[in-house]
Amino acid sequence: DDGVLFLSYYLPPKAPLRGTKMTSPLEQADDGGGLTISSMVKEFQGLKDKFKREDADSPSPFSDLEKATVLQECRVFSDSKVVTESPRKCSQLITKLLHIVTQGDAMSSSEVTEVFFGVTKLFQSSDASLRRMIYFFIKEVAETCNPDDIIIVTSSLTKDMNSKEDLFRANSIRVLAKMIDATMLGAIERYIKQAIVDRNAMVSSSALVAGTHLIRGSPDVVRRWVNEVQEALHSSSDMVQFHALSLLYEIKQHDRLAISKLVTKLTRGTISSPLATCLLIRYITTIVRDSGGNALASATGRAAYQFLELSLRHRSEAVIYEAAKALCNLPGIEERDLGPAVAVLQLFLSSPKSTLRLAAMRALSSVAIAKPSAVIKCNDDMESLIADNNRSIATFAITTLLKTGSESSVDRLMKQISSFMNEIADEFKIVVVTAIRELCLKYPLKHRVLVGFLANFLREEGGFEFKKAIVDAIIALMCVISETKESSLFHLCEFIEDCEFTALSTQILHLVGIVGPTTVAPARYIRFVYNRVILENAAVRAAAITTLAKFAARLPALQASVSVLLRRSLRDEDDEVRDRATVALRLLGENITKDAPGDGEAEGSQRPFRQDALAADSTRDLPLQPEIHLLLEPLPMSFAQLSAALKEFEVAGSREDDALALSLTTLPVVDYTRPSSQSAVPASASLSSSNDSAELYKIPELATLGRVHSSTSPIQLTESETEYVVSCIKHIMSEHVVLEFAITNTISDQLLVDACIVIEQAPDSPQHYDHVASVHAPILRCGATERAWLILRGSPGSTFGAPAHFLAELKFRVVEIDPATGEFEGDEEGFPEDYPLEDIEISTADFVAKADISNFRQAWDSLEKDKEVLQKYSLQFKDMEVAIDAVISCLGMQSYT
């Protein structure tokens, strides 16, 4: 029953020859023949291998099952003689049915009904094993079958629930909980309440688990069991206490005061179950975390801390660990208060149980992120775990040591990690790489050792994610630690000499094009780049061409020599490589027809790159084209935004008499990521942010106003449940602010005619904008969304972009119609009506358009000093992160990390 096979192995002694002397096994061992310990081990090993081969060769008994055949065999369920005399056969048939169902071979409605009828007849047998198989089958199949078929077995399960056999009662309750709904629960509620306080622990636990499932569909019914559940909480069974506490928390979880009283009562030592105590610790942690602020500042937090500290001396290791982890995760806890928890976790590090060592290392690793000094005293124990057989434990030990180690211990740690890295999988290596990057940021003077360590493993075997993690780490360190820029760049260039991943090669080539020209000796990187043009695939060759062009554009002394290399790619077999080389030479002011290889020239006859060309042409200054910035500067928008902007430009150009010149300055700005400070609009009244300004250009009166610089997200001006739903989008142009209103009519017997929005300057708001014109929505039928527009222009003498506050009102004419036919009822002219809306505010954030910048530091440094204004402001925030988020939200900006 426990799944263990015991084998008795008997080795008969060899029959002695006539006239020979009988010897004992020990004497045979001394003589070198007969039965010895080593021979017995060999015999057992051979027997084990034999069974293993037989298991591997034998096919699965369920491999050739056919649903029709099994269903035919299940008809024996109707034979009462078979059911009572051959329960094992019936169990095997149920096993086959379960295999068919789990393999995805669904049964039809008629087949399920037939099977359920047959299963009900199996209740005639009192065999415990068969009955458990019946319960298992019903529980697995009932969720996918017709609810009408469930009634077939409900009566049998209800009968078992009142049986004298505890096994039948417990299992039938759990099966019924998976099957019944709220309408059927009332019929058996009395029996479940009795089972909760039953003396048998198995029956009581089954009823409590059933309540945990039933509370999701029938919460009001289960909440009436609170007295019985509280009584079960004082049971002597550990499992019953655990299930009772879980259900009691589910019942009271929406009453915070009741939960606090329950937890306070239980912390006085009324439960003895280790599992229930672990659950109680988690509930305490949740309450303290939800209260916010410093955990020990309130009376509740101090009481929770005392209970957790007391739980560190519990007899159960699970409770001790749960309490230690909870102490480490308490919000606002000081480092000195972590001492007892860290001391317990340190003891677990030397435990012979690998689960305890892993759990302790995981907890200490999370503590080391925020409070590394609290874990320093565990460093010696963690260093001994680097060689642990469990690689997860060793990885946690390494990463935690990298967080807590001192600057003097870096060299020793790197030596230990070197041998460790070759023995772990890539996912663990990535964790170590991340920890090394953080350590280098913490101790920048050790950048040579740490970057060199990362560079060495770039040349080792590893997958894409592992290599990408190293490359990203080195690039991140280059951006922060300027001293490592050239050495790191050289390491990356050596890596692409033998890199099998195209994405990493192109990423590094792009970095070389940006950083390479700014180094002390930029010419030495050209060799690495041009090797990629010769040896790599088309994607890498194209990236290398762009990188060479950046060197030529930034370094006039190298322009002539690089142009020679670029010309060799004019006849490349790949279109993109040829096009990039052509564009690069054009932007560099080169004549691509001059000295270009002719059709009859062989590839080997192309002009070679000579070292003396660098000196001969160092003074040559070729004229660069004005568009050279396309190579040197990143696009001010993403490709998705560029595509959307081009579409809007095309729509605007078709509406204007004089076509605009296509350039980055004339393209409309498309903003995808601006968050709305107000509540979201309903789906019927919302507008897609990617098409906001596109709708504007379709209106002739608005298309001539010029380019849209930014558009806000839709702002709701009414409640979503009102008769008329209105939202607003603000479009910012060079001299105008266009307000776009999406109006939805939700009344079926009304037709809205000539709808428009009327705004009025708020009494406390200065006059910064004048109302120029408006576009009305002609007709709004029920369920339809139409748009109305308002055009504002800056008032004379005021600053365009200043904040403003307007009162808004929706005006229209109501025409009553028949909802069924749509015919007019009454006056076709209708009657005027107005509907108040929420106020409209124009803020500074509306005039800020977000742009995707790949390198914020470079873009910031490129700004001129005369465009910078330095002022001091007093912010009423105590937390730096909260203050930063508030400034970003106020000014409509976005953060770069």
JSON list of C-alpha atoms in Angstrom, two decimals, residues 86 141 301 382:
[
{"chain": "A", "resi": 86, "resn": "SER", "atom": "CA", "xyz": [-14.74, -8.64, -7.77]},
{"chain": "A", "resi": 141, "resn": "VAL", "atom": "CA", "xyz": [-15.29, 13.94, -13.77]},
{"chain": "A", "resi": 301, "resn": "GLY", "atom": "CA", "xyz": [3.25, 46.04, 15.61]},
{"chain": "A", "resi": 382, "resn": "MET", "atom": "CA", "xyz": [27.88, 31.06, 3.95]}
]
